[in-house]
mmCIF file of C-alpha atoms in Angstrom:
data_model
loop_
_atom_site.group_PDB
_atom_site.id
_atom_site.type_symbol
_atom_site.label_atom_id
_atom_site.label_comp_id
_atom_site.label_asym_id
_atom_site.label_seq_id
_atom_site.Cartn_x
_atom_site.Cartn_y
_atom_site.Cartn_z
ATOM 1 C CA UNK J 1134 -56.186 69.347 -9.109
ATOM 2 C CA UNK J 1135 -55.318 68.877 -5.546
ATOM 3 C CA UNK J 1136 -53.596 66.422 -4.016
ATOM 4 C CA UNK J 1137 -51.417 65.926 -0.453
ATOM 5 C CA UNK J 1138 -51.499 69.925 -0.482
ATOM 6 C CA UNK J 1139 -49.996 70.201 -3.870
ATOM 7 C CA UNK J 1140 -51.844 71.572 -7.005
ATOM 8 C CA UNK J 1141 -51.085 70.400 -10.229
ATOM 9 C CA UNK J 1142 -53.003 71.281 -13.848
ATOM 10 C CA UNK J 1143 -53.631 67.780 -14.641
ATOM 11 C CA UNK J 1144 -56.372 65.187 -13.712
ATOM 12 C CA UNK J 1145 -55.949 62.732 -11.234
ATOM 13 C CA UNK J 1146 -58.050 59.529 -10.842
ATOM 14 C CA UNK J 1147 -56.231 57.135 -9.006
ATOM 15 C CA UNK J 1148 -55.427 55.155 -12.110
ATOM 16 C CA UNK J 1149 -51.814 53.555 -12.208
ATOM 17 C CA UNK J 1150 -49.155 55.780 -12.036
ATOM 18 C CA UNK J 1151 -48.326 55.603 -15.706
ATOM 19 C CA UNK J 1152 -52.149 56.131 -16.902
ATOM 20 C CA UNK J 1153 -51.942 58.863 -14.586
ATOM 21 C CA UNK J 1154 -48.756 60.125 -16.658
ATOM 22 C CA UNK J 1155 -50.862 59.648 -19.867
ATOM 23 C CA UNK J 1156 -53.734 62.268 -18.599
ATOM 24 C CA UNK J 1157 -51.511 65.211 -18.026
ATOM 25 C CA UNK J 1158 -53.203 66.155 -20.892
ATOM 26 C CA UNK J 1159 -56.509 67.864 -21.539
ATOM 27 C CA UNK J 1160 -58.907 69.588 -24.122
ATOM 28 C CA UNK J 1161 -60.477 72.768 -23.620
ATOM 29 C CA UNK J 1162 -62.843 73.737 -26.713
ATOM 30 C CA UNK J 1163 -60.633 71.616 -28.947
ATOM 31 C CA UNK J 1164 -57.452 73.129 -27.776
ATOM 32 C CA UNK J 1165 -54.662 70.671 -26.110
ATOM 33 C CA UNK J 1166 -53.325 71.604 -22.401
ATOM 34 C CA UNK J 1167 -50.217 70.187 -20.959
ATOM 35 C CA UNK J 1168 -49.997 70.019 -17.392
ATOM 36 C CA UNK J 1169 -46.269 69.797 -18.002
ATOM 37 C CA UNK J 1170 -45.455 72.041 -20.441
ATOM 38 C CA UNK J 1171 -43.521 74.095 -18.158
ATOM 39 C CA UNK J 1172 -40.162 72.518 -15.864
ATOM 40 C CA UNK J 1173 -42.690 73.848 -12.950
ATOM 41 C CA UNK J 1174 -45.509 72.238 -14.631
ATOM 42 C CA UNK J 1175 -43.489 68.677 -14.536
ATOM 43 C CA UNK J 1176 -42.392 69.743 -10.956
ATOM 44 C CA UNK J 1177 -45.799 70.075 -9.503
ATOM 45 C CA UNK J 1178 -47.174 66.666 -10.770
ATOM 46 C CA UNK J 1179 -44.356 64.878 -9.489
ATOM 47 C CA UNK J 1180 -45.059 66.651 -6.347
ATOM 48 C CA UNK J 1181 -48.513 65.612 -6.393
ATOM 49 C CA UNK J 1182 -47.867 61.793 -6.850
ATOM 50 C CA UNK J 1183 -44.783 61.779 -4.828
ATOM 51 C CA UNK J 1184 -46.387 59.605 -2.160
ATOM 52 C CA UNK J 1185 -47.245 56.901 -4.475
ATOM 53 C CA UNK J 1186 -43.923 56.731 -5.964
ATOM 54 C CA UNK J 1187 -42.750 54.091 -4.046
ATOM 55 C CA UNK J 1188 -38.891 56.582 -3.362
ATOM 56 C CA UNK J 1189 -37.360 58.610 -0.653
ATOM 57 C CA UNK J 1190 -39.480 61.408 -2.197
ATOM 58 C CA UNK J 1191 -42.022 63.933 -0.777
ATOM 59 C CA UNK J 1192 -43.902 67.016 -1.752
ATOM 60 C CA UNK J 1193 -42.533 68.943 0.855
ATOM 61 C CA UNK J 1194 -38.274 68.077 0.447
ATOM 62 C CA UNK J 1195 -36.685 70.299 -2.306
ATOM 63 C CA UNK J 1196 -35.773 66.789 -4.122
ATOM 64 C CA UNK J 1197 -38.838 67.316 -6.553
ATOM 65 C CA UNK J 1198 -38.253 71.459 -6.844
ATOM 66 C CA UNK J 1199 -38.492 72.929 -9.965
ATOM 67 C CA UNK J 1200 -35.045 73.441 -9.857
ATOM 68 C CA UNK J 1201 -34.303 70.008 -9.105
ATOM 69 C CA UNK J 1202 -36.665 68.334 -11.813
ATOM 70 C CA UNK J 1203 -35.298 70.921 -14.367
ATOM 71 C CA UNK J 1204 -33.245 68.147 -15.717
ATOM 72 C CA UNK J 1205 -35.883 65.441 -16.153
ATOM 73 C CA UNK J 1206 -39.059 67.630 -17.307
ATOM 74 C CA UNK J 1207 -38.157 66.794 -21.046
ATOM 75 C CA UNK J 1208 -37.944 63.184 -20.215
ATOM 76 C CA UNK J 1209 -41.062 63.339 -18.462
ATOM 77 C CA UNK J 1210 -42.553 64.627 -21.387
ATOM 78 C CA UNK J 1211 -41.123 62.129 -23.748
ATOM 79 C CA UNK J 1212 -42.556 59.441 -21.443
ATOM 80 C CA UNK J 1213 -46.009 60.321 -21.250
ATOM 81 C CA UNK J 1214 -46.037 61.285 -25.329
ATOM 82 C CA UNK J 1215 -44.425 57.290 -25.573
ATOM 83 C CA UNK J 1216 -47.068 55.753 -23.068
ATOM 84 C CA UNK J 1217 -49.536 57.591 -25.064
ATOM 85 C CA UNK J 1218 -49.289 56.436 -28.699
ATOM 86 C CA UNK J 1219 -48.809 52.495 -26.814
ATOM 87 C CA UNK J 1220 -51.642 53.191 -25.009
ATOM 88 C CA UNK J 1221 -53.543 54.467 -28.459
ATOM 89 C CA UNK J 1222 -52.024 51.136 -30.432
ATOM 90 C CA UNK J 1223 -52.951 48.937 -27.580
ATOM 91 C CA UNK J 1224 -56.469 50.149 -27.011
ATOM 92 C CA UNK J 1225 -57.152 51.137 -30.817
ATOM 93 C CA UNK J 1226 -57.686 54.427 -29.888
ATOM 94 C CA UNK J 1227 -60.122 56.297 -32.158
ATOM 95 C CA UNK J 1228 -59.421 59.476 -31.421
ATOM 96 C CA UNK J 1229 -56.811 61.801 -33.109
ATOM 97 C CA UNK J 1230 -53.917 61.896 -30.843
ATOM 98 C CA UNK J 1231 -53.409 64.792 -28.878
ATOM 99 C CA UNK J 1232 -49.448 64.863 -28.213
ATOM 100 C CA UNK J 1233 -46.166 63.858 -30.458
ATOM 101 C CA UNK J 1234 -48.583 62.669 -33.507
ATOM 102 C CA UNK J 1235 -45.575 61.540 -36.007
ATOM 103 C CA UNK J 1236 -44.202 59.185 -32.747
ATOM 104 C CA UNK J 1237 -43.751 55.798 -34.489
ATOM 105 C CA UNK J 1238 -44.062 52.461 -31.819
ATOM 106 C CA UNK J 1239 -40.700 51.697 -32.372
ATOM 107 C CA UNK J 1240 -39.505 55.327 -31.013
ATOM 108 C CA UNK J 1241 -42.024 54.803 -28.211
ATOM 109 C CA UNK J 1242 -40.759 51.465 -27.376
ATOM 110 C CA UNK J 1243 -36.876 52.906 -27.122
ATOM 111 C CA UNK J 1244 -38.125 55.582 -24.918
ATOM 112 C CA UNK J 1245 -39.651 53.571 -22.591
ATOM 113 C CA UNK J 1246 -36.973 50.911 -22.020
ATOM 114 C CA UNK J 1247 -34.470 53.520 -21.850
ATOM 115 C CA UNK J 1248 -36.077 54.763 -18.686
ATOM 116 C CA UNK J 1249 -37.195 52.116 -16.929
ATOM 117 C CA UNK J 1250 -34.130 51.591 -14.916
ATOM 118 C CA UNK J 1251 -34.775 51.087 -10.933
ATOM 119 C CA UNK J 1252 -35.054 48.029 -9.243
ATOM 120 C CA UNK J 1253 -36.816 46.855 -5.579
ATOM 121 C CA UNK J 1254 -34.944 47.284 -2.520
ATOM 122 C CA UNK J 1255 -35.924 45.916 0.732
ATOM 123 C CA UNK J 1256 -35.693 48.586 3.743
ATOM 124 C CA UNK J 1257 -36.128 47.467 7.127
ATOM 125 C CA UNK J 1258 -35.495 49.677 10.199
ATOM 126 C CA UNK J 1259 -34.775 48.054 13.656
ATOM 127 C CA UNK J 1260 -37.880 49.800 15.218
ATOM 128 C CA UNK J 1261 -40.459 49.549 12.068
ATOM 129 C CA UNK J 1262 -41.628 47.239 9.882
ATOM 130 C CA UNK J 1263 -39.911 46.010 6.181
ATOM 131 C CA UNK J 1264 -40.825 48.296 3.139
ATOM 132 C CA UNK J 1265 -40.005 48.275 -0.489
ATOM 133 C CA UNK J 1266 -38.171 51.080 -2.004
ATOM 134 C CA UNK J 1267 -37.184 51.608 -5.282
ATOM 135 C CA UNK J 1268 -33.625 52.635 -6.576
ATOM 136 C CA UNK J 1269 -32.177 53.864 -9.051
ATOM 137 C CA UNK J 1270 -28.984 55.974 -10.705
ATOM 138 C CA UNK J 1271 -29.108 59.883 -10.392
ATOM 139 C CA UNK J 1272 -31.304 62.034 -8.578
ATOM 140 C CA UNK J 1273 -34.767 61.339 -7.095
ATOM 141 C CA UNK J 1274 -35.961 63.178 -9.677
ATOM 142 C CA UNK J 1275 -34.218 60.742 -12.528
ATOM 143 C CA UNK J 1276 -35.661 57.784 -10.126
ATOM 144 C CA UNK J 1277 -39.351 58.823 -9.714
ATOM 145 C CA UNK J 1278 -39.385 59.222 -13.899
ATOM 146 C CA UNK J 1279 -37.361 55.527 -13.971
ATOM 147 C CA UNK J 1280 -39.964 54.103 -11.570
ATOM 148 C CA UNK J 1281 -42.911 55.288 -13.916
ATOM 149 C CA UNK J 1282 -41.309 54.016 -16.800
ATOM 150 C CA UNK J 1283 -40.647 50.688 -14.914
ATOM 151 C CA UNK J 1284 -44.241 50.588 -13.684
ATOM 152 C CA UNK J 1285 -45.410 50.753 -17.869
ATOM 153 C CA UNK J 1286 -43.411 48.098 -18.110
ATOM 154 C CA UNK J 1287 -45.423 45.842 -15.776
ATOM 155 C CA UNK J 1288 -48.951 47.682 -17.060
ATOM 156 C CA UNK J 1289 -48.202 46.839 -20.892
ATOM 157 C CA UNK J 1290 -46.986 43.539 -20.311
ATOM 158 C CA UNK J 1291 -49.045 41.992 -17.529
ATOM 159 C CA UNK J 1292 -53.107 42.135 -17.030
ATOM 160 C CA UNK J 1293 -54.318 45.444 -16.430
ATOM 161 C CA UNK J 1294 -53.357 45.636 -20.556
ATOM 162 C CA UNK J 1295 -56.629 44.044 -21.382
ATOM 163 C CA UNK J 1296 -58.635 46.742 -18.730
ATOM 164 C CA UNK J 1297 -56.599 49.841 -20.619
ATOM 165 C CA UNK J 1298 -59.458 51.912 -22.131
ATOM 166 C CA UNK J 1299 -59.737 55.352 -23.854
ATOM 167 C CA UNK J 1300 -62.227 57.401 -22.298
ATOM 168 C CA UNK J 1301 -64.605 57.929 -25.216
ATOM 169 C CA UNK J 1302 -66.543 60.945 -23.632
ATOM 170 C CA UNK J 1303 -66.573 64.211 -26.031
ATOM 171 C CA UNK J 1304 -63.587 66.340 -25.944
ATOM 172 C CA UNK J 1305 -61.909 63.841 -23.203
ATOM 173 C CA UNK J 1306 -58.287 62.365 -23.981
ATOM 174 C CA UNK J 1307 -57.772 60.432 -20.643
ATOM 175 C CA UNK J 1308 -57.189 56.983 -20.096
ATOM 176 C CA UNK J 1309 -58.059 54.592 -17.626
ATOM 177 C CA UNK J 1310 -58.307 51.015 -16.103
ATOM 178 C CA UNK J 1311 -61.736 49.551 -16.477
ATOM 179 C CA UNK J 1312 -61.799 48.243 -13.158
ATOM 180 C CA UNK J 1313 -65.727 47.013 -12.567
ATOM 181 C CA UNK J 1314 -67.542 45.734 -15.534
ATOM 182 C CA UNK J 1315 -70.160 48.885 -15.466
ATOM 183 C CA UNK J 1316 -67.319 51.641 -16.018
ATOM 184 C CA UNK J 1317 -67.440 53.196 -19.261
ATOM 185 C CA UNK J 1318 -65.871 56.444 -18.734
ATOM 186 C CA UNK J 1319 -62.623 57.947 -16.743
ATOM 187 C CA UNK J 1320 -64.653 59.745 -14.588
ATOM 188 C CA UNK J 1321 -68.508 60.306 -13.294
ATOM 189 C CA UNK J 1322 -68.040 63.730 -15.000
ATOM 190 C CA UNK J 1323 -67.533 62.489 -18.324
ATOM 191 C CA UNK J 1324 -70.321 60.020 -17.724
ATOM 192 C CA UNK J 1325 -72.402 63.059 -17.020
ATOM 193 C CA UNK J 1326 -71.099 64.672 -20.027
ATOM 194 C CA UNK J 1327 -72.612 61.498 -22.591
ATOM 195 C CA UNK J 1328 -75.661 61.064 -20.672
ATOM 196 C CA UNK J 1329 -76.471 65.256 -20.672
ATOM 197 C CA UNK J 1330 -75.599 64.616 -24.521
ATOM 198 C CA UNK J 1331 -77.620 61.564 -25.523
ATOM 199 C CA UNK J 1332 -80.776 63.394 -23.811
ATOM 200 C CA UNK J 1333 -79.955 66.582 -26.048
ATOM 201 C CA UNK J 1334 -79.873 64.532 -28.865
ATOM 202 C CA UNK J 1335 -82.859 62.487 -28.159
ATOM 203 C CA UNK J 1336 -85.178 65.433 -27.592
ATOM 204 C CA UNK J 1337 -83.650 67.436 -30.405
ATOM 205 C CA UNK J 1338 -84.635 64.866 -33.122
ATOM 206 C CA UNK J 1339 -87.857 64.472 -31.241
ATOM 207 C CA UNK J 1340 -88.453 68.277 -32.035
ATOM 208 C CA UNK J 1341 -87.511 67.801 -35.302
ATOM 209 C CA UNK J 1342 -89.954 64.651 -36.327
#
C-alpha cells in the first residue's frame, strides 16, 4: 500500500497506530506474509506512518532509512508479534495465530513495557501555534517504535479495548477498532469477500437439494 508517497507491503486502514502494527501481516492461499520481514521491510512502514507518529520524523529525512532503522527492525518485530497474541487473548481470537505462536502473555507483556518509553513534550514556536511531541532516548527510529509501544499502552488499558475485534473474514488476520455499530469486518473488501461467500454457499446447497 501507498501512503504520503511511500509504499509499504502491509495494509493500512487508519486503525490506531498499534492495530496498524498488528496487520503487517497477511495470508496469501494460507501462506503468512510479513511486511517487515526484511530491515527495509520495517523501514518502509515506518516511513509510511511517519506522519502520524506524533516525532520529528518524516518519510522523506534519512532518520527512518533502512540504514537507520537497521537497529530497531527486530524490535519492531517483537512488538507487533507481542500486540498480537494480547490482541488474540483480549479479543478471544479464534483463529490460529499467524506470528510467534509459542509467545506466552507474560513474554508479551515484558515486551511491551520494555518499549514503551517516551513521554509528551510541549513545543511551541514564537511564530506558530503549541504542538505535542513525543520524546524519547536514542534515535528517532528507537522513539517512533517507543511511541507505538506507548500508544498499546493507552489502547489495552483504556476504551477502544472493548471495540478491538478480529476481522473474521476468510483467510484475513487483521485487526481493527469497531468504530460504528454496523462494522463487522476490517475492510469493505473483506465484507465483499463473506457476502460473495455466503451467496456461493447459499446457491450451492440450493443445487444440491
Amino acid at each position: 500500500m501507498t501512503t504520503e508517497g511511500v509504499t509499504t507491503g502491509a495494509t493500512l486502514l487508519g486503525e490506531p497506530l498499534p492495530v496498524e502494527l498488528m496487520n503487517t501481516v497477511s495470508l496469501d492461499r494460507g501462506r503468512t506474509c510479513d511486511a517487515l520481514d526484511s530491515d527495509a521491510g520495517a523501514a518502509a512502514w515506518l516511513r509510511a506512518v511517519a506522519h502520524r507518529l506524533g516525532t520529528e520524523a518524516s518519510a522523506e529525512d534519512d532518520q527512518l532509512s533502512e540504514d537507520a532503522v537497521r537497529p530497531v527492525a527486530g524490535a519492531l518485530r517483537a512488538l507487533r508479534d507481542a500486540l498480537r497474541q494480547l490482541a488474540a487473548e483480549a479479543t478471544q481470537d479464534p483463529r490460529p495465530p499467524a506470528t510467534a505462536a509459542e509467545l506466552a502473555r507474560p513474554e508479551a507483556i515484558a515486551t511491551l513495557n520494555a518499549l514503551a518509553q517516551t513521554w509528551a513534550q510541549l513545543v511551541w514556536p514564537t511564530d506558530g501555534r503549541p504542538s505535542r511531541v513525543y520524546r524519547g532516548p536514542g534515535t528517532v527510529a528507537d522513539v517512533a517504535v517507543q511511541l507505538i509501544a506507548h500508544q498499546a499502552v493507552e489502547l489495552f488499558a483504556g476504551p477502544d479495548l472493548d471495540r478491538l475485534r478480529p476481522c473474521l473474514a476468510p483467510n484475513c488476520p487483521l485487526f481493527f477498532v469497531k468504530n460504528h455499530a454496523r462494522r463487522e469486518w476490517c475492510s469493505p473488501a473483506c465484507g465483499n469477500r463473506v457476502r460473495v461467500a455466503r451467496h456461493y454457499r447459499r446457491h450451492h446447497t440450493a443445487r444440491q437439494s
